[in-house]
CSV table of N, CA and C in Angstrom, one decimal:
chain,number,residue,atom,x,y,z
A,1,MET,N,0.8,-1.2,0.0
A,1,MET,CA,0.0,0.0,0.0
A,1,MET,C,0.9,1.2,0.0
A,2,SER,N,0.8,1.9,-1.1
A,2,SER,CA,1.6,3.1,-1.2
A,2,SER,C,0.7,4.3,-1.1
A,3,LYS,N,1.3,5.4,-0.7
A,3,LYS,CA,0.6,6.6,-0.6
A,3,LYS,C,0.3,7.3,-2.0
A,4,PHE,N,1.2,7.0,-2.9
A,4,PHE,CA,1.1,7.6,-4.2
A,4,PHE,C,0.6,6.6,-5.2
A,5,LYS,N,-0.4,7.0,-6.0
A,5,LYS,CA,-0.9,6.1,-7.0
A,5,LYS,C,-0.2,6.4,-8.3
A,6,LYS,N,0.1,5.4,-9.0
A,6,LYS,CA,0.6,5.6,-10.4
A,6,LYS,C,-0.6,5.5,-11.3
A,7,GLY,N,-1.3,6.6,-11.4
A,7,GLY,CA,-2.6,6.7,-12.0
A,7,GLY,C,-2.5,6.7,-13.6
A,8,GLY,N,-1.5,6.4,-14.2
A,8,GLY,CA,-1.5,6.4,-15.6
A,8,GLY,C,-1.7,7.7,-16.3
A,9,LYS,N,-2.8,7.8,-17.0
A,9,LYS,CA,-3.0,9.0,-17.8
A,9,LYS,C,-4.0,9.9,-17.1
A,10,SER,N,-3.5,11.2,-16.9
A,10,SER,CA,-4.4,12.2,-16.3
A,10,SER,C,-4.7,13.2,-17.4
A,11,GLU,N,-5.9,13.7,-17.5
A,11,GLU,CA,-6.3,14.6,-18.5
A,11,GLU,C,-6.0,16.1,-18.1
A,12,LEU,N,-5.7,16.9,-19.1
A,12,LEU,CA,-5.4,18.3,-18.8
A,12,LEU,C,-6.8,19.0,-18.6
A,13,PRO,N,-6.8,20.0,-17.8
A,13,PRO,CA,-8.1,20.7,-17.6
A,13,PRO,C,-8.5,21.4,-18.8
A,14,ALA,N,-9.7,21.6,-19.1
A,14,ALA,CA,-10.2,22.4,-20.2
A,14,ALA,C,-9.8,23.8,-20.2
A,15,ILE,N,-9.5,24.4,-21.3
A,15,ILE,CA,-9.2,25.8,-21.4
A,15,ILE,C,-10.4,26.7,-21.1
A,16,SER,N,-10.3,27.6,-20.2
A,16,SER,CA,-11.4,28.5,-19.9
A,16,SER,C,-11.6,29.5,-21.0
A,17,THR,N,-12.8,29.6,-21.5
A,17,THR,CA,-13.1,30.6,-22.5
A,17,THR,C,-13.9,31.8,-22.0
A,18,ALA,N,-13.9,32.0,-20.7
A,18,ALA,CA,-14.7,33.0,-20.1
A,18,ALA,C,-14.1,34.4,-20.5
A,19,SER,N,-12.8,34.6,-20.6
A,19,SER,CA,-12.3,35.9,-21.0
A,19,SER,C,-12.2,36.1,-22.5
A,20,LEU,N,-12.6,35.2,-23.3
A,20,LEU,CA,-12.5,35.3,-24.7
A,20,LEU,C,-13.3,36.5,-25.3
A,21,PRO,N,-14.6,36.7,-24.9
A,21,PRO,CA,-15.3,37.9,-25.4
A,21,PRO,C,-14.7,39.2,-25.0
A,22,ASP,N,-14.1,39.3,-23.8
A,22,ASP,CA,-13.4,40.5,-23.4
A,22,ASP,C,-12.2,40.8,-24.3
A,23,ILE,N,-11.5,39.8,-24.7
A,23,ILE,CA,-10.3,40.0,-25.6
A,23,ILE,C,-10.8,40.4,-27.0
A,24,VAL,N,-11.8,39.7,-27.5
A,24,VAL,CA,-12.3,40.1,-28.8
A,24,VAL,C,-12.8,41.5,-28.9
A,25,PHE,N,-13.6,42.0,-27.9
A,25,PHE,CA,-14.1,43.3,-27.9
A,25,PHE,C,-12.9,44.3,-27.7
A,26,MET,N,-11.9,44.0,-26.9
A,26,MET,CA,-10.8,44.9,-26.7
A,26,MET,C,-10.0,45.0,-28.1
A,27,LEU,N,-9.9,44.0,-28.8
A,27,LEU,CA,-9.2,44.1,-30.1
A,27,LEU,C,-10.1,44.9,-31.1
A,28,LEU,N,-11.4,44.6,-31.1
A,28,LEU,CA,-12.3,45.3,-32.0
A,28,LEU,C,-12.3,46.8,-31.7
A,29,PHE,N,-12.3,47.2,-30.4
A,29,PHE,CA,-12.2,48.6,-30.0
A,29,PHE,C,-10.9,49.2,-30.4
A,30,PHE,N,-9.8,48.5,-30.3
A,30,PHE,CA,-8.5,49.0,-30.7
A,30,PHE,C,-8.5,49.3,-32.2
A,31,PHE,N,-8.9,48.4,-33.0
A,31,PHE,CA,-8.9,48.6,-34.4
A,31,PHE,C,-9.9,49.7,-34.9
A,32,MET,N,-11.0,49.9,-34.2
A,32,MET,CA,-11.9,50.9,-34.5
A,32,MET,C,-11.3,52.3,-34.2
A,33,VAL,N,-10.5,52.4,-33.2
A,33,VAL,CA,-9.9,53.7,-32.8
A,33,VAL,C,-8.6,53.9,-33.7
A,34,ALA,N,-7.9,52.9,-34.0
A,34,ALA,CA,-6.6,53.1,-34.7
A,34,ALA,C,-6.7,53.2,-36.2
A,35,THR,N,-7.9,52.8,-36.7
A,35,THR,CA,-8.0,52.8,-38.2
A,35,THR,C,-8.5,54.2,-38.7
A,36,VAL,N,-7.8,54.6,-39.7
A,36,VAL,CA,-8.2,55.9,-40.3
A,36,VAL,C,-8.9,55.7,-41.6
A,37,MET,N,-10.1,56.3,-41.8
A,37,MET,CA,-10.8,56.1,-43.0
A,37,MET,C,-10.4,57.1,-44.0
A,38,ARG,N,-10.1,56.7,-45.2
A,38,ARG,CA,-9.6,57.6,-46.2
A,38,ARG,C,-10.8,58.2,-47.0
A,39,ASP,N,-10.7,59.6,-47.2
A,39,ASP,CA,-11.8,60.3,-47.8
A,39,ASP,C,-11.9,59.9,-49.3
A,40,SER,N,-10.7,59.9,-50.0
A,40,SER,CA,-10.7,59.7,-51.4
A,40,SER,C,-9.4,59.1,-51.8
A,41,SER,N,-9.3,58.3,-52.8
A,41,SER,CA,-8.1,57.7,-53.3
A,41,SER,C,-7.4,58.8,-54.2
A,42,LEU,N,-6.2,58.9,-54.0
A,42,LEU,CA,-5.4,59.9,-54.8
A,42,LEU,C,-5.1,59.3,-56.2
A,43,MET,N,-5.5,60.0,-57.2
A,43,MET,CA,-5.4,59.6,-58.6
A,43,MET,C,-4.3,60.4,-59.3
A,44,ILE,N,-3.7,61.3,-58.6
A,44,ILE,CA,-2.7,62.2,-59.3
A,44,ILE,C,-1.4,62.1,-58.4
A,45,GLU,N,-0.3,62.6,-59.0
A,45,GLU,CA,0.9,62.8,-58.3
A,45,GLU,C,0.8,64.1,-57.5
A,46,ASN,N,1.0,64.1,-56.2
A,46,ASN,CA,0.8,65.3,-55.4
A,46,ASN,C,1.9,65.5,-54.4
A,47,ILE,N,2.9,66.2,-54.8
A,47,ILE,CA,4.0,66.6,-53.9
A,47,ILE,C,3.7,68.0,-53.5
A,48,LEU,N,3.3,68.3,-52.3
A,48,LEU,CA,2.9,69.6,-51.8
A,48,LEU,C,4.1,70.5,-51.6
A,49,PRO,N,3.9,71.8,-51.9
A,49,PRO,CA,5.0,72.7,-51.6
A,49,PRO,C,5.1,72.9,-50.0
A,50,SER,N,6.2,73.5,-49.6
A,50,SER,CA,6.5,73.7,-48.2
A,50,SER,C,6.1,75.1,-47.8
A,51,ALA,N,5.7,75.3,-46.5
A,51,ALA,CA,5.4,76.6,-46.0
A,51,ALA,C,5.9,76.7,-44.6
A,52,ASP,N,6.2,77.9,-44.1
A,52,ASP,CA,6.6,78.0,-42.7
A,52,ASP,C,5.5,78.4,-41.7
A,53,GLN,N,4.4,79.0,-42.2
A,53,GLN,CA,3.3,79.4,-41.3
A,53,GLN,C,2.1,78.7,-41.8
A,54,VAL,N,1.8,77.6,-41.0
A,54,VAL,CA,0.6,76.8,-41.4
A,54,VAL,C,-0.4,76.8,-40.2
A,55,GLU,N,-1.6,76.5,-40.5
A,55,GLU,CA,-2.7,76.4,-39.5
A,55,GLU,C,-3.5,75.2,-39.8
A,56,LYS,N,-4.0,74.5,-38.8
A,56,LYS,CA,-4.8,73.3,-39.0
A,56,LYS,C,-6.2,73.7,-38.9
A,57,LEU,N,-7.0,73.2,-39.9
A,57,LEU,CA,-8.5,73.4,-39.9
A,57,LEU,C,-9.2,72.1,-39.7
A,58,LYS,N,-10.5,72.2,-39.2
A,58,LYS,CA,-11.3,71.0,-39.1
A,58,LYS,C,-11.7,70.5,-40.4
A,59,LYS,N,-11.8,69.2,-40.6
A,59,LYS,CA,-12.1,68.6,-41.9
A,59,LYS,C,-13.6,68.5,-42.0
A,60,ASP,N,-14.4,68.7,-41.0
A,60,ASP,CA,-15.9,68.5,-41.1
A,60,ASP,C,-16.5,69.5,-42.1
A,61,ARG,N,-15.9,70.6,-42.4
A,61,ARG,CA,-16.5,71.6,-43.3
A,61,ARG,C,-15.6,71.9,-44.5
A,62,THR,N,-14.8,71.0,-44.8
A,62,THR,CA,-13.8,71.2,-45.9
A,62,THR,C,-13.9,70.2,-47.0
A,63,ALA,N,-13.8,70.7,-48.3
A,63,ALA,CA,-13.8,69.8,-49.5
A,63,ALA,C,-12.4,70.1,-50.1
A,64,PHE,N,-11.8,69.0,-50.6
A,64,PHE,CA,-10.5,69.2,-51.2
A,64,PHE,C,-10.5,69.0,-52.7
A,65,ILE,N,-9.8,69.9,-53.4
A,65,ILE,CA,-9.6,69.8,-54.8
A,65,ILE,C,-8.1,69.5,-55.0
A,66,TYR,N,-7.8,68.4,-55.7
A,66,TYR,CA,-6.4,68.0,-56.0
A,66,TYR,C,-6.0,68.4,-57.4
A,67,ALA,N,-4.8,68.8,-57.6
A,67,ALA,CA,-4.4,69.1,-59.0
A,67,ALA,C,-2.9,68.6,-59.1
A,68,GLY,N,-2.7,68.0,-60.3
A,68,GLY,CA,-1.4,67.5,-60.6
A,68,GLY,C,-1.4,66.5,-61.7
A,69,LYS,N,-0.2,66.0,-62.1
A,69,LYS,CA,-0.2,65.0,-63.2
A,69,LYS,C,-0.8,63.7,-62.8
A,70,PRO,N,-1.5,63.0,-63.7
A,70,PRO,CA,-2.1,61.7,-63.3
A,70,PRO,C,-1.0,60.8,-62.9
A,71,SER,N,-1.3,59.9,-61.9
A,71,SER,CA,-0.3,59.0,-61.3
A,71,SER,C,-0.1,57.9,-62.4
A,72,SER,N,0.8,57.0,-62.0
A,72,SER,CA,1.3,56.0,-63.0
A,72,SER,C,0.2,55.1,-63.5
A,73,GLN,N,-0.8,54.8,-62.7
A,73,GLN,CA,-1.9,53.9,-63.2
A,73,GLN,C,-2.9,54.6,-64.0
A,74,TYR,N,-2.8,55.9,-64.1
A,74,TYR,CA,-3.7,56.7,-65.0
A,74,TYR,C,-2.9,57.5,-66.1
A,75,LYS,N,-1.8,56.9,-66.5
A,75,LYS,CA,-0.9,57.5,-67.5
A,75,LYS,C,-1.6,57.6,-68.9
A,76,GLN,N,-2.7,56.8,-69.1
A,76,GLN,CA,-3.4,56.8,-70.4
A,76,GLN,C,-4.1,58.2,-70.6
A,77,LEU,N,-4.2,58.9,-69.5
A,77,LEU,CA,-4.9,60.2,-69.6
A,77,LEU,C,-3.9,61.3,-70.0
A,78,GLY,N,-2.7,61.0,-70.2
A,78,GLY,CA,-1.7,62.0,-70.6
A,78,GLY,C,-0.8,62.5,-69.5
A,79,GLU,N,0.0,63.5,-69.8
A,79,GLU,CA,1.0,64.0,-68.9
A,79,GLU,C,0.5,65.4,-68.3
A,80,GLU,N,-0.5,66.0,-68.9
A,80,GLU,CA,-1.0,67.3,-68.5
A,80,GLU,C,-1.6,67.2,-67.1
A,81,PRO,N,-1.4,68.2,-66.3
A,81,PRO,CA,-2.0,68.3,-65.0
A,81,PRO,C,-3.5,68.2,-65.0
A,82,ARG,N,-4.1,67.5,-64.1
A,82,ARG,CA,-5.6,67.3,-64.1
A,82,ARG,C,-6.1,67.7,-62.7
A,83,ILE,N,-7.4,67.8,-62.7
A,83,ILE,CA,-8.1,68.2,-61.4
A,83,ILE,C,-8.8,67.0,-60.9
A,84,GLN,N,-8.7,66.7,-59.6
A,84,GLN,CA,-9.4,65.6,-59.0
A,84,GLN,C,-10.3,66.1,-57.9
A,85,PHE,N,-11.6,65.7,-57.9
A,85,PHE,CA,-12.5,66.0,-56.8
A,85,PHE,C,-13.3,64.8,-56.5
A,86,ASN,N,-13.2,64.3,-55.2
A,86,ASN,CA,-13.9,63.1,-54.8
A,86,ASN,C,-13.8,61.9,-55.7
A,87,ASP,N,-12.6,61.4,-55.8
A,87,ASP,CA,-12.4,60.2,-56.5
A,87,ASP,C,-12.7,60.2,-58.0
A,88,LYS,N,-12.8,61.4,-58.6
A,88,LYS,CA,-13.0,61.4,-60.1
A,88,LYS,C,-12.3,62.6,-60.7
A,89,PHE,N,-11.8,62.5,-61.9
A,89,PHE,CA,-11.2,63.6,-62.6
A,89,PHE,C,-12.3,64.5,-63.1
A,90,ILE,N,-12.1,65.8,-63.0
A,90,ILE,CA,-13.1,66.8,-63.5
A,90,ILE,C,-12.4,67.8,-64.3
A,91,ASP,N,-13.1,68.5,-65.2
A,91,ASP,CA,-12.6,69.6,-66.0
A,91,ASP,C,-12.8,70.9,-65.2
A,92,VAL,N,-12.2,71.9,-65.6
A,92,VAL,CA,-12.3,73.2,-65.0
A,92,VAL,C,-13.7,73.7,-64.9
A,93,ASP,N,-14.5,73.5,-65.9
A,93,ASP,CA,-15.9,73.9,-65.9
A,93,ASP,C,-16.8,73.1,-65.0
A,94,GLU,N,-16.3,71.9,-64.5
A,94,GLU,CA,-17.1,71.1,-63.6
A,94,GLU,C,-16.8,71.4,-62.1
A,95,VAL,N,-15.8,72.3,-61.9
A,95,VAL,CA,-15.5,72.7,-60.5
A,95,VAL,C,-16.6,73.3,-59.8
A,96,GLN,N,-17.3,74.3,-60.4
A,96,GLN,CA,-18.4,75.0,-59.7
A,96,GLN,C,-19.5,74.1,-59.3
A,97,PRO,N,-20.1,73.2,-60.2
A,97,PRO,CA,-21.2,72.4,-59.8
A,97,PRO,C,-20.7,71.3,-58.7
A,98,SER,N,-19.5,70.9,-58.8
A,98,SER,CA,-19.0,69.9,-57.8
A,98,SER,C,-18.9,70.5,-56.5
A,99,VAL,N,-18.4,71.7,-56.4
A,99,VAL,CA,-18.2,72.4,-55.1
A,99,VAL,C,-19.6,72.7,-54.5
A,100,LEU,N,-20.5,73.2,-55.3
A,100,LEU,CA,-21.8,73.5,-54.8
A,100,LEU,C,-22.5,72.3,-54.3
A,101,GLU,N,-22.3,71.2,-55.0
A,101,GLU,CA,-22.9,69.9,-54.5
A,101,GLU,C,-22.4,69.5,-53.2
A,102,ALA,N,-21.0,69.6,-53.0
A,102,ALA,CA,-20.4,69.3,-51.7
A,102,ALA,C,-20.9,70.2,-50.6
A,103,GLN,N,-21.1,71.5,-50.9
A,103,GLN,CA,-21.5,72.4,-49.9
A,103,GLN,C,-23.0,72.1,-49.5
A,104,ARG,N,-23.8,71.7,-50.5
A,104,ARG,CA,-25.2,71.4,-50.1
A,104,ARG,C,-25.3,70.1,-49.3
A,105,ALA,N,-24.3,69.2,-49.4
A,105,ALA,CA,-24.3,68.0,-48.6
A,105,ALA,C,-24.0,68.3,-47.1
A,106,LEU,N,-23.5,69.4,-46.8
A,106,LEU,CA,-23.2,69.8,-45.4
A,106,LEU,C,-24.5,70.2,-44.6
A,107,THR,N,-24.4,70.2,-43.3
A,107,THR,CA,-25.6,70.6,-42.5
A,107,THR,C,-25.7,72.2,-42.7
A,108,GLU,N,-26.9,72.7,-42.4
A,108,GLU,CA,-27.1,74.1,-42.6
A,108,GLU,C,-26.2,75.0,-41.8
A,109,GLU,N,-25.8,74.6,-40.6
A,109,GLU,CA,-25.0,75.5,-39.8
A,109,GLU,C,-23.5,75.5,-40.3
A,110,LEU,N,-23.1,74.4,-41.0
A,110,LEU,CA,-21.7,74.4,-41.5
A,110,LEU,C,-21.6,75.0,-42.9
A,111,GLN,N,-22.7,75.2,-43.6
A,111,GLN,CA,-22.6,75.7,-45.0
A,111,GLN,C,-22.0,77.1,-45.1
A,112,PRO,N,-22.3,78.0,-44.2
A,112,PRO,CA,-21.6,79.3,-44.3
A,112,PRO,C,-20.1,79.2,-44.0
A,113,LYS,N,-19.7,78.2,-43.3
A,113,LYS,CA,-18.3,78.0,-42.9
A,113,LYS,C,-17.5,77.1,-43.8
A,114,PHE,N,-18.1,76.8,-45.0
A,114,PHE,CA,-17.6,75.9,-45.9
A,114,PHE,C,-16.2,76.4,-46.5
A,115,VAL,N,-15.2,75.6,-46.5
A,115,VAL,CA,-13.9,76.0,-47.0
A,115,VAL,C,-13.4,74.9,-48.0
A,116,VAL,N,-12.8,75.4,-49.1
A,116,VAL,CA,-12.3,74.5,-50.1
A,116,VAL,C,-10.8,74.5,-50.0
A,117,GLY,N,-10.2,73.3,-49.8
A,117,GLY,CA,-8.8,73.2,-49.7
A,117,GLY,C,-8.2,72.8,-51.1
A,118,LEU,N,-7.2,73.5,-51.5
A,118,LEU,CA,-6.5,73.2,-52.7
A,118,LEU,C,-5.2,72.5,-52.4
A,119,LYS,N,-5.1,71.2,-52.8
A,119,LYS,CA,-3.9,70.4,-52.7
A,119,LYS,C,-3.3,70.3,-54.1
A,120,VAL,N,-2.4,71.2,-54.4
A,120,VAL,CA,-1.8,71.4,-55.7
A,120,VAL,C,-0.4,70.9,-55.7
A,121,ASP,N,0.0,70.1,-56.6
A,121,ASP,CA,1.3,69.6,-56.8
A,121,ASP,C,2.2,70.8,-57.1
A,122,LYS,N,3.4,70.8,-56.5
A,122,LYS,CA,4.3,72.0,-56.7
A,122,LYS,C,4.8,72.2,-58.1
A,123,GLU,N,4.6,71.2,-59.0
A,123,GLU,CA,5.0,71.3,-60.4
A,123,GLU,C,3.9,71.7,-61.3
A,124,THR,N,2.7,71.9,-60.7
A,124,THR,CA,1.5,72.3,-61.5
A,124,THR,C,1.6,73.8,-61.9
A,125,HIS,N,1.2,74.1,-63.1
A,125,HIS,CA,1.2,75.5,-63.6
A,125,HIS,C,0.2,76.4,-62.8
A,126,ALA,N,0.6,77.6,-62.6
A,126,ALA,CA,-0.3,78.6,-61.9
A,126,ALA,C,-1.6,78.9,-62.7
A,127,GLY,N,-1.6,78.7,-64.0
A,127,GLY,CA,-2.7,79.0,-64.8
A,127,GLY,C,-3.9,78.0,-64.5
A,128,LEU,N,-3.6,76.8,-64.2
A,128,LEU,CA,-4.7,75.8,-63.8
A,128,LEU,C,-5.2,76.2,-62.4
A,129,VAL,N,-4.4,76.6,-61.5
A,129,VAL,CA,-4.8,77.1,-60.2
A,129,VAL,C,-5.7,78.3,-60.3
A,130,SER,N,-5.3,79.2,-61.2
A,130,SER,CA,-6.1,80.5,-61.4
A,130,SER,C,-7.4,80.2,-62.0
A,131,ASP,N,-7.5,79.2,-62.9
A,131,ASP,CA,-8.8,78.8,-63.5
A,131,ASP,C,-9.7,78.2,-62.4
A,132,VAL,N,-9.1,77.4,-61.6
A,132,VAL,CA,-9.9,76.8,-60.5
A,132,VAL,C,-10.4,77.9,-59.6
A,133,LYS,N,-9.6,78.8,-59.2
A,133,LYS,CA,-10.0,79.9,-58.3
A,133,LYS,C,-11.1,80.8,-59.0
A,134,GLN,N,-11.1,81.0,-60.3
A,134,GLN,CA,-12.1,81.7,-61.0
A,134,GLN,C,-13.5,81.0,-60.9
A,135,GLU,N,-13.4,79.6,-61.0
A,135,GLU,CA,-14.7,78.8,-60.9
A,135,GLU,C,-15.2,78.9,-59.5
A,136,LEU,N,-14.3,78.9,-58.5
A,136,LEU,CA,-14.7,79.0,-57.1
A,136,LEU,C,-15.4,80.3,-56.8
A,137,ARG,N,-14.9,81.4,-57.4
A,137,ARG,CA,-15.5,82.7,-57.3
A,137,ARG,C,-16.9,82.7,-57.9
A,138,LYS,N,-17.1,82.1,-59.0
A,138,LYS,CA,-18.4,82.0,-59.6
A,138,LYS,C,-19.4,81.2,-58.8
A,139,ALA,N,-18.9,80.3,-58.0
A,139,ALA,CA,-19.7,79.5,-57.1
A,139,ALA,C,-19.9,80.2,-55.8
A,140,ASN,N,-19.3,81.4,-55.6
A,140,ASN,CA,-19.4,82.2,-54.4
A,140,ASN,C,-18.7,81.5,-53.2
A,141,THR,N,-17.7,80.7,-53.5
A,141,THR,CA,-17.0,80.0,-52.5
A,141,THR,C,-15.7,80.8,-52.3
A,142,LEU,N,-15.7,81.7,-51.4
A,142,LEU,CA,-14.5,82.6,-51.3
A,142,LEU,C,-13.5,82.2,-50.2
A,143,LYS,N,-13.9,81.2,-49.4
A,143,LYS,CA,-12.9,80.7,-48.4
A,143,LYS,C,-12.1,79.6,-49.0
A,144,VAL,N,-10.9,79.9,-49.3
A,144,VAL,CA,-10.0,78.9,-50.0
A,144,VAL,C,-8.7,78.8,-49.2
A,145,MET,N,-8.2,77.6,-49.0
A,145,MET,CA,-7.0,77.4,-48.3
A,145,MET,C,-6.1,76.6,-49.2
A,146,TYR,N,-4.8,76.9,-49.1
A,146,TYR,CA,-3.8,76.1,-49.8
A,146,TYR,C,-3.2,75.1,-48.8
A,147,VAL,N,-3.2,73.8,-49.1
A,147,VAL,CA,-2.6,72.8,-48.3
A,147,VAL,C,-1.2,72.6,-48.6
A,148,THR,N,-0.3,72.7,-47.6
A,148,THR,CA,1.1,72.6,-47.8
A,148,THR,C,1.7,71.6,-46.8
A,149,ASN,N,3.0,71.3,-47.0
A,149,ASN,CA,3.8,70.6,-46.0
A,149,ASN,C,4.4,71.6,-45.1
A,150,VAL,N,4.7,71.2,-43.9
A,150,VAL,CA,5.3,72.1,-42.9
A,150,VAL,C,6.8,72.1,-43.3
A,151,GLU,N,7.3,73.3,-43.4
A,151,GLU,CA,8.7,73.5,-43.7
A,151,GLU,C,9.6,73.2,-42.5
A,152,SER,N,10.6,72.3,-42.6
A,152,SER,CA,11.4,72.0,-41.5
A,152,SER,C,12.4,73.2,-41.3
A,153,LYS,N,12.5,73.6,-40.0
A,153,LYS,CA,13.5,74.7,-39.7
A,153,LYS,C,14.8,74.1,-39.3
A,154,GLN,N,15.9,74.7,-39.9
A,154,GLN,CA,17.2,74.2,-39.6
A,154,GLN,C,18.1,75.2,-39.0
């Protein structure tokens, strides 16, 4: 008679799944907070110029107009600088209706505060920018900002 039994095979206890929902929700919450939703896919080459005095604005009342050469996947459109607004290429005469439509999509209290951001490639000719600004004037959209990179001070 021995005190210790040689019991052969003993089973491992089952893995507790009680904390599994907590882990899943914690991961879900992390990815919801850490993920950034992109407004539009960039279809042009856009290297922004640098500036030393910049100010950050809220994006809730801003529409962006991009200008630059088509990117490599859109080279069939040529080498001339193009205008992009909300995932599509537009011509200069389509700027006014596109901006007015974006402004109407805002709530009534944000419509008077509507701002158009110009993200223009630094190699784009000033004539195209001038044409876009003329169309914005016709749409009575007078709040325009130029988006730039922050110039590093050395």
